Coordinates of C-alpha atoms (C1' of nucleotides) in Angstrom, one line a residue:
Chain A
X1 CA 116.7 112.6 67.0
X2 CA 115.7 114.1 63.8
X3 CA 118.5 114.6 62.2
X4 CA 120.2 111.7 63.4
X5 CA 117.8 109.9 61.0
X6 CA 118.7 112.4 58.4
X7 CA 122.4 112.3 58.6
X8 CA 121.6 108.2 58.4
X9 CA 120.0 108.7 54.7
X10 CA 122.8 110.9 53.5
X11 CA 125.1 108.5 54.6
X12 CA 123.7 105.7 53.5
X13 CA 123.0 107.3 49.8
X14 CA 126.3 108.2 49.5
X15 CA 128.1 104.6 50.0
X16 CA 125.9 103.2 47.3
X17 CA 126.6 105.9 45.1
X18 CA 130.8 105.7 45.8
X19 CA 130.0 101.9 45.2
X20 CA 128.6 103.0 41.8
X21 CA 127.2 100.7 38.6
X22 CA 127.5 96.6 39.6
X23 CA 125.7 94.0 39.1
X24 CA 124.2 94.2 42.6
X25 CA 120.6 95.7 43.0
X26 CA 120.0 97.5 46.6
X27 CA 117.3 95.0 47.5
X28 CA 117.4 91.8 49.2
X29 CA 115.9 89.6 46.6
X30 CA 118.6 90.0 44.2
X31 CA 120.8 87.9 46.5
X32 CA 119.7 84.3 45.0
X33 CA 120.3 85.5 41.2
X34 CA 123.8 86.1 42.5
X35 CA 123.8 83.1 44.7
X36 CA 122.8 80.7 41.4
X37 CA 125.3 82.3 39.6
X38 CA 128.5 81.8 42.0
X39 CA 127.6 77.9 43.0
X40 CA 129.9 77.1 40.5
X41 CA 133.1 79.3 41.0
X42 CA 134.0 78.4 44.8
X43 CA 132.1 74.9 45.9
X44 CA 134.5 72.2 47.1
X45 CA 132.6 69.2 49.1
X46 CA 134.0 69.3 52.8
X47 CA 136.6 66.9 53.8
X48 CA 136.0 64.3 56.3
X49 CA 139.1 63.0 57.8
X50 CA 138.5 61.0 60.6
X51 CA 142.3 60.2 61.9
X52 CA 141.4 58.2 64.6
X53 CA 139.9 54.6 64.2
X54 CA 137.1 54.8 66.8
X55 CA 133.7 53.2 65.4
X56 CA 131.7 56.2 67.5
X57 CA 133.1 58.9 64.7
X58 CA 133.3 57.4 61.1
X59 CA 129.9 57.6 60.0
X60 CA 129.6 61.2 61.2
X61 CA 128.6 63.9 58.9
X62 CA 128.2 67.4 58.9
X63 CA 126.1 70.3 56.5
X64 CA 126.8 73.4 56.3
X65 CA 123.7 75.4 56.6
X66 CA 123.4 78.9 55.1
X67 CA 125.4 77.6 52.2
X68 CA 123.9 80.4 49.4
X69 CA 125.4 83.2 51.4
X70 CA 128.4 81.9 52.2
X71 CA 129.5 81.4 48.8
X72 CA 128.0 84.9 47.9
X73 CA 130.4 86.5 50.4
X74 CA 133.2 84.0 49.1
X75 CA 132.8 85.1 45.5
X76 CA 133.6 88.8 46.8
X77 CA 136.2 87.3 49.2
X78 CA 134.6 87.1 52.7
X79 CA 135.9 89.9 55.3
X80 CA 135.3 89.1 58.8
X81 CA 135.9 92.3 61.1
X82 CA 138.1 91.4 64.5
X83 CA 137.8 94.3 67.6
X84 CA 139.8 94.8 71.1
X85 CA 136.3 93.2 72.6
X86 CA 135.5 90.9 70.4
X87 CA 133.1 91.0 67.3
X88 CA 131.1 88.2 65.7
X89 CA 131.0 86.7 62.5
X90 CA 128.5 87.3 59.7
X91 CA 127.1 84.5 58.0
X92 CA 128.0 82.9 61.3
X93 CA 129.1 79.0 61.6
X94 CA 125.5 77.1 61.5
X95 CA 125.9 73.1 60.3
X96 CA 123.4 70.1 61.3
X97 CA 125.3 67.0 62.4
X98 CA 124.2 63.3 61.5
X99 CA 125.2 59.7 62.2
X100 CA 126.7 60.0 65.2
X101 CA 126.2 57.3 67.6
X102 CA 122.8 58.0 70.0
X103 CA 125.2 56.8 73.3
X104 CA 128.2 58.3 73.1
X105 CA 129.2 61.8 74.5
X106 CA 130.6 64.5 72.0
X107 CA 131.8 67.7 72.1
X108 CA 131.7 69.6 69.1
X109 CA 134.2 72.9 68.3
X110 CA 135.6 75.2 65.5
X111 CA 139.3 75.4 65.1
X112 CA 140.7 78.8 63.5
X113 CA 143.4 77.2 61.2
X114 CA 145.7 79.3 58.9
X115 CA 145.7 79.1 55.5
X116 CA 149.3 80.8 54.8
X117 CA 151.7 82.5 56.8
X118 CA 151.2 85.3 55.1
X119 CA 150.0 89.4 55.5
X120 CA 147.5 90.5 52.7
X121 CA 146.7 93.9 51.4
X122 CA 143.3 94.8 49.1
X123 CA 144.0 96.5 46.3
X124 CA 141.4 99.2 46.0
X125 CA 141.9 99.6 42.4
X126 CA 141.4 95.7 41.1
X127 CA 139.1 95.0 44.3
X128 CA 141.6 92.3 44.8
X129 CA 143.4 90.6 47.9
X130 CA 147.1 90.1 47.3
X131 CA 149.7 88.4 49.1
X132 CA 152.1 90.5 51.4
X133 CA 154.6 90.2 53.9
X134 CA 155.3 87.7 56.1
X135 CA 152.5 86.8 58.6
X136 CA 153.1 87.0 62.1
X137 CA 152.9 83.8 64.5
X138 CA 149.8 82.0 65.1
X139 CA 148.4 82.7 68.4
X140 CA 148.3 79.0 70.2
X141 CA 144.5 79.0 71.3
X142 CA 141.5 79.7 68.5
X143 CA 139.1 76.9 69.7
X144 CA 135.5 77.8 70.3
X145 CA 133.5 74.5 71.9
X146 CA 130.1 75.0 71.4
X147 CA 128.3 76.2 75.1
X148 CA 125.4 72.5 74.7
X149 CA 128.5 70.2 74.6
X150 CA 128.9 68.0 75.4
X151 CA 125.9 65.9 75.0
X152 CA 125.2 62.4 74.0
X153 CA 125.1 61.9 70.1
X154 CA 121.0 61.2 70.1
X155 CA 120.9 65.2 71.0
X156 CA 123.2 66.1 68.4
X157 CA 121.8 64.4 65.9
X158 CA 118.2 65.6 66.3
X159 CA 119.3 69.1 66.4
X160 CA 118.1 70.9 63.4
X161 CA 120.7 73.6 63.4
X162 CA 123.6 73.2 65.6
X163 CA 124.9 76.9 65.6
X164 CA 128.3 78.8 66.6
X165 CA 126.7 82.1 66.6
X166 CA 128.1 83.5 70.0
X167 CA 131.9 82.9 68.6
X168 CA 134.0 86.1 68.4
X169 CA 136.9 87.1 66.7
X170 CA 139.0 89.7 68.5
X171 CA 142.6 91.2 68.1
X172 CA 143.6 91.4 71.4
X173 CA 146.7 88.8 72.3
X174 CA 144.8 87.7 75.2
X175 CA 141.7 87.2 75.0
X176 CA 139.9 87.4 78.7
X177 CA 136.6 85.7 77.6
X178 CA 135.5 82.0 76.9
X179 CA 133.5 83.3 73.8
X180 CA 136.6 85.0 72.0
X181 CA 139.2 83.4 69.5
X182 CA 142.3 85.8 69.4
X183 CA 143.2 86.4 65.6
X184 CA 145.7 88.7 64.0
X185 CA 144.7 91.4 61.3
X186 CA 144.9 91.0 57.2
X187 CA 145.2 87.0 57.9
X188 CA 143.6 84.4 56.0
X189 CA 141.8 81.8 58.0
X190 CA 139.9 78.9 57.5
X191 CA 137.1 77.7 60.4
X192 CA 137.0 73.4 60.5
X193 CA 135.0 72.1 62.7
X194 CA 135.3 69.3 65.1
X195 CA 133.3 66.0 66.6
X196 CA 134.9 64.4 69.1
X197 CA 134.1 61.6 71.0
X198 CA 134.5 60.9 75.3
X199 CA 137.2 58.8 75.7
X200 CA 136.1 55.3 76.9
X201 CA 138.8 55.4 80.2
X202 CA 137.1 58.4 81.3
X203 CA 133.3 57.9 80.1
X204 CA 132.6 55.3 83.1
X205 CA 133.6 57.7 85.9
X206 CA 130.7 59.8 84.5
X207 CA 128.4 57.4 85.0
X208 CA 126.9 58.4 88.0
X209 CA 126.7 62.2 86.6
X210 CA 122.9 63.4 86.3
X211 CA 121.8 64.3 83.4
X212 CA 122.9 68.0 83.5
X213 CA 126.3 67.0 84.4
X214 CA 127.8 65.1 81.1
X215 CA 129.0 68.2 80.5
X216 CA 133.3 68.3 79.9
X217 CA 135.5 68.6 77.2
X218 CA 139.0 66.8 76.0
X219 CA 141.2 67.1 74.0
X220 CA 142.2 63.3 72.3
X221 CA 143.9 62.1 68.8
X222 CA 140.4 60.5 67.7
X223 CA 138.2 63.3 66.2
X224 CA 136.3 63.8 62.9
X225 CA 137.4 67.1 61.5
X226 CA 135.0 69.0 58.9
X227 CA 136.6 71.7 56.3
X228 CA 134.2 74.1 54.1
X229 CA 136.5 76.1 52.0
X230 CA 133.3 78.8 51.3
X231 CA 133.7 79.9 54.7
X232 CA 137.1 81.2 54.5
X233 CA 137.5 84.5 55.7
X234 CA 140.4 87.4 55.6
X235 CA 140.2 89.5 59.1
X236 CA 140.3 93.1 59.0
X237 CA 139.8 96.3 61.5
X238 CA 137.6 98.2 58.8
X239 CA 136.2 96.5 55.3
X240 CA 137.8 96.8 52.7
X241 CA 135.5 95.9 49.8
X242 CA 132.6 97.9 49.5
X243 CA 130.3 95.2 48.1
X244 CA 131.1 93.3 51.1
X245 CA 130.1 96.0 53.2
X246 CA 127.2 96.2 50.9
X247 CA 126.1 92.6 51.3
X248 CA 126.4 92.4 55.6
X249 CA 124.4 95.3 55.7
X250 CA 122.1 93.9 52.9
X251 CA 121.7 90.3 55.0
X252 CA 122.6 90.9 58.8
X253 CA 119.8 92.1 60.8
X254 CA 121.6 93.9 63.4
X255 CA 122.9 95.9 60.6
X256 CA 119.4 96.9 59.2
X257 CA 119.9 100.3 59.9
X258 CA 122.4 101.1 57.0
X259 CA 119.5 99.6 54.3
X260 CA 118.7 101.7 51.5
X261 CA 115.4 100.6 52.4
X262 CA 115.3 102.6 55.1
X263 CA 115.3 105.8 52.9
X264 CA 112.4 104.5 50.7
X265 CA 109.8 102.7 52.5
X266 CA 108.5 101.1 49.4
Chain B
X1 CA 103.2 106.0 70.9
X2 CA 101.9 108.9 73.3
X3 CA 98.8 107.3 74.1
X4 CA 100.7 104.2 75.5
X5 CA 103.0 106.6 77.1
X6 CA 99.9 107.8 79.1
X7 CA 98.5 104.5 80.2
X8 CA 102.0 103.3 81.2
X9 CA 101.9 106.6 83.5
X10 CA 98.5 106.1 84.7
X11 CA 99.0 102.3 85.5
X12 CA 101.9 103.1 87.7
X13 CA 99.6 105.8 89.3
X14 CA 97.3 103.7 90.4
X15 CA 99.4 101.0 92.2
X16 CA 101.1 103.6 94.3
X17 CA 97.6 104.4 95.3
X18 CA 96.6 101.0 95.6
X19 CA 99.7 100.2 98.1
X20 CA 99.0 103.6 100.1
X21 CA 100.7 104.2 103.2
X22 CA 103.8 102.5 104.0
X23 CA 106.8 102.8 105.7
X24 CA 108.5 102.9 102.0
X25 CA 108.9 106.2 100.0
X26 CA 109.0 105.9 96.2
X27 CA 112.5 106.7 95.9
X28 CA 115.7 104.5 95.8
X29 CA 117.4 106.1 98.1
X30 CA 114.7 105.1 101.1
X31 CA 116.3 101.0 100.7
X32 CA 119.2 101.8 102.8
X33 CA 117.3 103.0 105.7
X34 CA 114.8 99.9 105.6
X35 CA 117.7 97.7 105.4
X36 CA 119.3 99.2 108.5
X37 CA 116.5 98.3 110.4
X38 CA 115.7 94.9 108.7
X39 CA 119.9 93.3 109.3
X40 CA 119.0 92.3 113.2
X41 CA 116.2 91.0 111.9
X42 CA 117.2 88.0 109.2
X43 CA 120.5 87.6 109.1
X44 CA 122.0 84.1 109.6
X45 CA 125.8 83.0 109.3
X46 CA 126.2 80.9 106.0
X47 CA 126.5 77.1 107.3
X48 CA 129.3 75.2 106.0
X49 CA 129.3 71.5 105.5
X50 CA 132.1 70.2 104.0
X51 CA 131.3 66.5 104.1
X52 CA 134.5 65.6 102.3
X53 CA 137.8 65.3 103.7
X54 CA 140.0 66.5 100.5
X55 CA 142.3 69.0 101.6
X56 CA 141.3 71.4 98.0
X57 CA 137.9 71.9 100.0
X58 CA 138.7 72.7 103.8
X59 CA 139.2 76.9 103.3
X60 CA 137.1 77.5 101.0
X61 CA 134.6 80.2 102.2
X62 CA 131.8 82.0 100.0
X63 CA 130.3 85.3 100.9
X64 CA 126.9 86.6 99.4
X65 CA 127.2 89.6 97.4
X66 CA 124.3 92.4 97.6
X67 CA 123.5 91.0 100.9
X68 CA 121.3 94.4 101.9
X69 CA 119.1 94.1 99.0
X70 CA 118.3 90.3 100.0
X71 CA 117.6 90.9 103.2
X72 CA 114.9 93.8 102.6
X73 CA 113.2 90.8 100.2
X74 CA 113.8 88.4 103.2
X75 CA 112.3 90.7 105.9
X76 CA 108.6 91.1 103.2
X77 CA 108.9 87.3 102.3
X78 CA 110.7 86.7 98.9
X79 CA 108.5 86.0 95.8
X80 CA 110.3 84.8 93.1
X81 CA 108.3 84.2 89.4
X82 CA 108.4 81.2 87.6
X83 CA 106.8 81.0 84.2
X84 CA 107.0 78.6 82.0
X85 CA 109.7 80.1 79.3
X86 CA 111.7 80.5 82.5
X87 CA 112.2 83.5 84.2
X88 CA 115.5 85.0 86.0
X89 CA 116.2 85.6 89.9
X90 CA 115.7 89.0 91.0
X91 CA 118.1 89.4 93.1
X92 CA 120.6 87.1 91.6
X93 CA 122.9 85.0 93.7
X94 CA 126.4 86.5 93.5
X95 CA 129.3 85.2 95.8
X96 CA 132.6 85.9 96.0
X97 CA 134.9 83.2 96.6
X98 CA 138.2 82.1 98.4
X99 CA 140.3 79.7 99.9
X100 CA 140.3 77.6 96.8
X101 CA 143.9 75.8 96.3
X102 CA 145.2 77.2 93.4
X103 CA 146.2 74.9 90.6
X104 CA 143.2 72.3 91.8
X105 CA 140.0 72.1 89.2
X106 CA 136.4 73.3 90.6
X107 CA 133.2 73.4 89.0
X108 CA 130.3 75.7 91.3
X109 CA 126.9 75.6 90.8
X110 CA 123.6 76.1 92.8
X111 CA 120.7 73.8 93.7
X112 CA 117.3 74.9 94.5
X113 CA 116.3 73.1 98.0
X114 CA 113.4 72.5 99.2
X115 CA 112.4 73.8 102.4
X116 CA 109.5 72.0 103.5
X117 CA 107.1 69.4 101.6
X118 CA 104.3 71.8 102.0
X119 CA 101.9 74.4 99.6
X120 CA 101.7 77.9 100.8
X121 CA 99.2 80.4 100.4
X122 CA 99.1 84.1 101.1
X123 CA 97.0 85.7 103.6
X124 CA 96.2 89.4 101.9
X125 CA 94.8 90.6 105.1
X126 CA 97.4 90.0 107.6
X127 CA 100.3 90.0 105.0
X128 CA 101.5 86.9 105.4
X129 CA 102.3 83.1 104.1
X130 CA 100.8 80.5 105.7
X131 CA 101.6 76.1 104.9
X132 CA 98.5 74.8 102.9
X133 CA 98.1 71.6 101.9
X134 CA 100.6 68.3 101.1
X135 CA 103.6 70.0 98.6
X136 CA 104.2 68.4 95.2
X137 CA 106.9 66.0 94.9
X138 CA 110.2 67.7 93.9
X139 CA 111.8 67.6 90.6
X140 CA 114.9 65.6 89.8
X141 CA 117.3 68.4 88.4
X142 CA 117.7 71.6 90.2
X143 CA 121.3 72.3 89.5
X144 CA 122.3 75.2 87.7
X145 CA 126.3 75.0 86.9
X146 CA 128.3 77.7 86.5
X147 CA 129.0 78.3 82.8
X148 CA 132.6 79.6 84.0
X149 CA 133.4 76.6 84.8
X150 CA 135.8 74.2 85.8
X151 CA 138.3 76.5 86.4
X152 CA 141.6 76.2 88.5
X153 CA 141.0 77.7 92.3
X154 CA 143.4 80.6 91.4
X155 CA 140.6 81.6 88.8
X156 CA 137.3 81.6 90.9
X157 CA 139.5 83.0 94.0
X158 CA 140.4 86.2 92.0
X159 CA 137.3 87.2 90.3
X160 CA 135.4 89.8 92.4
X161 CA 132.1 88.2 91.8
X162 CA 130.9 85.0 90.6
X163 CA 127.2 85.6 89.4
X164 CA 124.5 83.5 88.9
X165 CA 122.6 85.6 87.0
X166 CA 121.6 83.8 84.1
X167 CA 119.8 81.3 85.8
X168 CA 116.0 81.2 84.8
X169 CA 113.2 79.4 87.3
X170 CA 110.5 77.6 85.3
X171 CA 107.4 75.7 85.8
X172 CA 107.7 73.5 83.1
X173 CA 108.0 70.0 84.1
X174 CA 110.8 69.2 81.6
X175 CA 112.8 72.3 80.6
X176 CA 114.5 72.0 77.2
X177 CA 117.3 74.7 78.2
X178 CA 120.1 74.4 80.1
X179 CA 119.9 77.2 82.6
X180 CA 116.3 76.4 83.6
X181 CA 115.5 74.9 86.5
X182 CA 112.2 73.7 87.2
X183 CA 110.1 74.4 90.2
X184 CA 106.7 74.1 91.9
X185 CA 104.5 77.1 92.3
X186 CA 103.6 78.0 95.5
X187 CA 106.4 76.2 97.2
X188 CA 109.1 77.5 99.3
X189 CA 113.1 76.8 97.9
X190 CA 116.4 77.2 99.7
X191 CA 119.0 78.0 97.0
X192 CA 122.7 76.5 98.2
X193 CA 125.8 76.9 96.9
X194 CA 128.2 74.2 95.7
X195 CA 132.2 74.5 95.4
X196 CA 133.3 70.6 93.9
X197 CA 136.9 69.5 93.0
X198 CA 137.5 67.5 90.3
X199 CA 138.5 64.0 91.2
X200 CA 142.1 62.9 91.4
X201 CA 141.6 60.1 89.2
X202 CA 140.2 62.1 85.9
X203 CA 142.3 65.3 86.9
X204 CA 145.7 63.1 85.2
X205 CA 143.6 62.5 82.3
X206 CA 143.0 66.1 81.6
X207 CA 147.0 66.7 81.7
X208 CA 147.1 67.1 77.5
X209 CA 144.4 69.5 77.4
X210 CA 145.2 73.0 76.8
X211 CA 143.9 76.2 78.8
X212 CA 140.7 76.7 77.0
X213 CA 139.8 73.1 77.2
X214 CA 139.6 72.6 81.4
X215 CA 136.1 72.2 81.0
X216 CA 134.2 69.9 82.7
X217 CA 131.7 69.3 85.4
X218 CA 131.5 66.4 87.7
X219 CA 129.2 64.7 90.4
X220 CA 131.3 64.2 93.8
X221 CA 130.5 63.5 97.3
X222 CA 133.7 65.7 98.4
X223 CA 132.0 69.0 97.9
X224 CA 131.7 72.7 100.3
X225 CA 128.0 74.1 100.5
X226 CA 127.1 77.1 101.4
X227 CA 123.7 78.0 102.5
X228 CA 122.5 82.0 102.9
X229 CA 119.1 81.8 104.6
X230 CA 118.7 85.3 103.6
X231 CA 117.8 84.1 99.8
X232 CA 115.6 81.9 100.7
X233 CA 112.0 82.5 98.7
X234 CA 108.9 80.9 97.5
X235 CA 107.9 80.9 93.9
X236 CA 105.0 82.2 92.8
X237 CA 103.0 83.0 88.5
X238 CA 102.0 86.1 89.8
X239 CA 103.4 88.4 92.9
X240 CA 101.0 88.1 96.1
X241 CA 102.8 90.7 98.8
X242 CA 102.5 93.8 96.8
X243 CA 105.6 95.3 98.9
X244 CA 107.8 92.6 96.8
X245 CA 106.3 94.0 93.9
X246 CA 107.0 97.4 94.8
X247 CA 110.5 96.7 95.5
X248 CA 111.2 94.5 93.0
X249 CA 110.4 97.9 90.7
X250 CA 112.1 100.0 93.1
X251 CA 115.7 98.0 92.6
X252 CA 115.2 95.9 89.2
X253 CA 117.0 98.2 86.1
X254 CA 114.6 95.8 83.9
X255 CA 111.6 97.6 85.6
X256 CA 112.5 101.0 85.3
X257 CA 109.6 101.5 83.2
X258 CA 107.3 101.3 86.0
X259 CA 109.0 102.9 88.6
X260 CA 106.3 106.5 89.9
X261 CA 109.7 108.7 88.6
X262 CA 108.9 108.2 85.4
X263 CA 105.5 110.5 86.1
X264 CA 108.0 113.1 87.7
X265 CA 110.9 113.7 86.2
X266 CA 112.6 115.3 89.6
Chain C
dC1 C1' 149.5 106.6 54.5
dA2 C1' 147.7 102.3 55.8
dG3 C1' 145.7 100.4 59.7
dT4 C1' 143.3 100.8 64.2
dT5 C1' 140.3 102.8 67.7
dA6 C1' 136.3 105.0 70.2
dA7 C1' 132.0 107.4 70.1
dC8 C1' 127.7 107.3 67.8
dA9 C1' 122.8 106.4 65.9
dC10 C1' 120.2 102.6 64.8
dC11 C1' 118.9 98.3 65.2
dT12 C1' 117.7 93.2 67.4
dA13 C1' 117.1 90.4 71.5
dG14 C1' 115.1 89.8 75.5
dG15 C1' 114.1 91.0 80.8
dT16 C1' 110.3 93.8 83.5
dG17 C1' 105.5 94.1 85.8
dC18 C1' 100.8 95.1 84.1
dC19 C1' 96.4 93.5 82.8
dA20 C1' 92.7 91.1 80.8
dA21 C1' 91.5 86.6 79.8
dA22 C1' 91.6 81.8 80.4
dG23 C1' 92.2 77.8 83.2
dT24 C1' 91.1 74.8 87.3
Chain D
dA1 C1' 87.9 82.0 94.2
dC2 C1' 92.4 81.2 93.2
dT3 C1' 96.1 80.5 89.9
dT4 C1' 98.1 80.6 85.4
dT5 C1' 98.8 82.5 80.7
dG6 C1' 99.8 85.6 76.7
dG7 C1' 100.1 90.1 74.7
dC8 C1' 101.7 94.6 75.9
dA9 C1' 104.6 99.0 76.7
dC10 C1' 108.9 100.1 78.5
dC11 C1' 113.2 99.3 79.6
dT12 C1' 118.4 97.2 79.5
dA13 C1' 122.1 94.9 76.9
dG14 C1' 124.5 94.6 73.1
dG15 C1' 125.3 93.7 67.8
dT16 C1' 125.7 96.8 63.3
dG17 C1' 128.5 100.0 60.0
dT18 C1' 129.8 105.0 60.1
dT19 C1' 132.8 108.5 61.0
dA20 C1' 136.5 111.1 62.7
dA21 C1' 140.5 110.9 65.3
dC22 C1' 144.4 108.5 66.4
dT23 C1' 148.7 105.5 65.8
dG24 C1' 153.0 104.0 63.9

DNA sequence: CAGTTAACACCTAGGTGCCAAAGT
DNA sequence: ACTTTGGCACCTAGGTGTTAACTG
């Protein structure tokens, strides 16, 4: 027990010292000073292109919440870690929706899309990510739906924080669980989002659903698709960049264990 | 820390002493015996209604899972908790099924029936539950749907068991979650299982969606129900029979804590 | 040698009955 | 007098990065 906690320290004392001199402090509230400082280098406004002509999609927006530490993990180059069973992503997918119509059904999902067909490697010495081989074949299904949809658009819209939290990226070609989105190693990927509306021909023969029933999803031509470039990711097994190390352990709870803080209760 | 270890230990004291002298021993391993004695006792054969005439529904067949532990509940008169956050079933329902057709769409889920339209109260002398006055009217939605589904019959006939664990029972009036289902104190509920294709009509429409996508829950007349008699229980905000409590601590893993082995370690 | 895996300590999140207090 | 509520200690379940061992 004891020296469990010890070994913890040492540990601990050691990675920050290997991560040496940057402009990083060990505490949390240094995080905005970097935050201020990166808004410029990576923000591009999400694109809205609503292919379908529907009137139930095109005033339908969507903000991406947790923007500050996305784009802190996208100035180091974000690393999202992918497992046999599955592991989740930190800053995880949280956006509020608005404008869609209070009476029509949605159902709302993130689409894994590629960004090359490409391998990458990090090269320790520049702390860079650089092009590689050639990537290997996308795997066909990386949907998530979200577990509420799909509800009528009066719920989505008065949800404050419409989150994709309980998503997980895993490495394993088939992926046995609803939750998982199979994804292969030292890929680049970008996570869009999607609102799509019930198709009319099918919305009346839910009409004598209850209330707990309007629950289905579809798959149809006429969805409003959402892209926020700061929440590009690269997968690994095992992190590559220390600072990005540095910063989950710095900002995810479950991770609160590895703080420096920890070693120096004041 | 150690003074809370000692009230914990003295608490659980006391309500062994409380109890006295039962035919129940302290230890786990005295269930099996009890339910031995208690099978002749409670046990009804599952009725099956099938009040459609679609061929995807005439074999299916359900059979309870831990049916033992229910029935040593059902033979002291099952208390389940409600509370107003919503709190789980313990024991769970968990059936496995078979018989489904195997490329035809089901969606299973439970309702919470009501027995009778009467309040009960319980009798501390004699140990019993006796009807009180008129029962509250009965809520609209009682349906919990399983989040596995819909899933193709081949799916739900080869998983070993399909759990209902994550229902919660609640006394809130309008629950804001979906796996709560709201319930009158003091009443007494039949849970019953439901096995529903999805319609011929919507199935077609569903033909361009891809694996991950065969989501989606419908209202039918053409469904199988199952009832179990063994589960069947009355809610309470605080348990009355103090033999449910004991084996509800005896056979929870979420009670461990009180369990009298914790005061002796052998 | 670069990438992956499994066991581990340390956390968060939340499911238990208990109990005192409040509600009706 | 009976029923419900909220805070509590204790537990299970599972999300973290670490580390050493393993894989090709």
């Amino acid at each position: 027990m004891s020296s469990g906690d010890l070994s913890v320290r040492a540990r601990a004392f050691s990675v920050s010292s290997l991560i040496g001199s940057t402009h990083h402090s060990d505490d949390e509230s240094s995080r905005n000073t970097d935050a201020t400082k990166l808004q410029s280098f990576a923000y591009c406004p999400p694109t809205n292109k609503t292919d379908g002509e529907p009137t139930s999609i095109q005033n339908a927006a969507a903000d991406l919440l947790c923007r500050e530490l996305w784009l802190e993990f996208h100035a180091l180059g974000t690393e999202m870690i992918i497992t046999k069973a599955g592991r989740r992503m930190f800053p995880s997918l949280k956006v509020r929706l608005s404008g869609l119509e209070d009476d029509v059904l949605y159902i709302v999902y993130v689409d894994m899309e590629t960004v090359d067909d490409k391998r990458h490697r990090y090269i320790y010495q520049s702390s860079k990510w650089v092009p590689g081989g050639p990537g290997d074949v996308p795997h066909q299904e990386r949907h998530f739906l979200h577990p509420d949809g799909p509800q009528l658009g009066k719920f989505w819209n008065k949800q404050s924080c419409v989150a994709f939290d309980k998503l997980k990226l895993t490495n394993s070609r088939k992926p046995s669980q609803r939750d998982q989105i199979p994804l292969h190693s030292m890929h680049r990927y970008q996570p869009t989002l999607y609102i799509q509306p019930i198709p009319n021909d099918c919305r009346e023969a839910l009409s004598n659903c209850s209330e707990w029933w309007k629950t289905f999803c579809w798959k149809s031509s006429s969805a409003a698709s959402f892209t926020f470039p700061e929440t590009q990711f690269i997968t690994v097994t095992a992190y590559q960049n220390q600072q990005i190390t540095r910063l989950k352990i710095a900002s995810n709870p479950f991770a609160k264990g590895f703080r420096d803080s920890n070693r120096e209760p004041r």
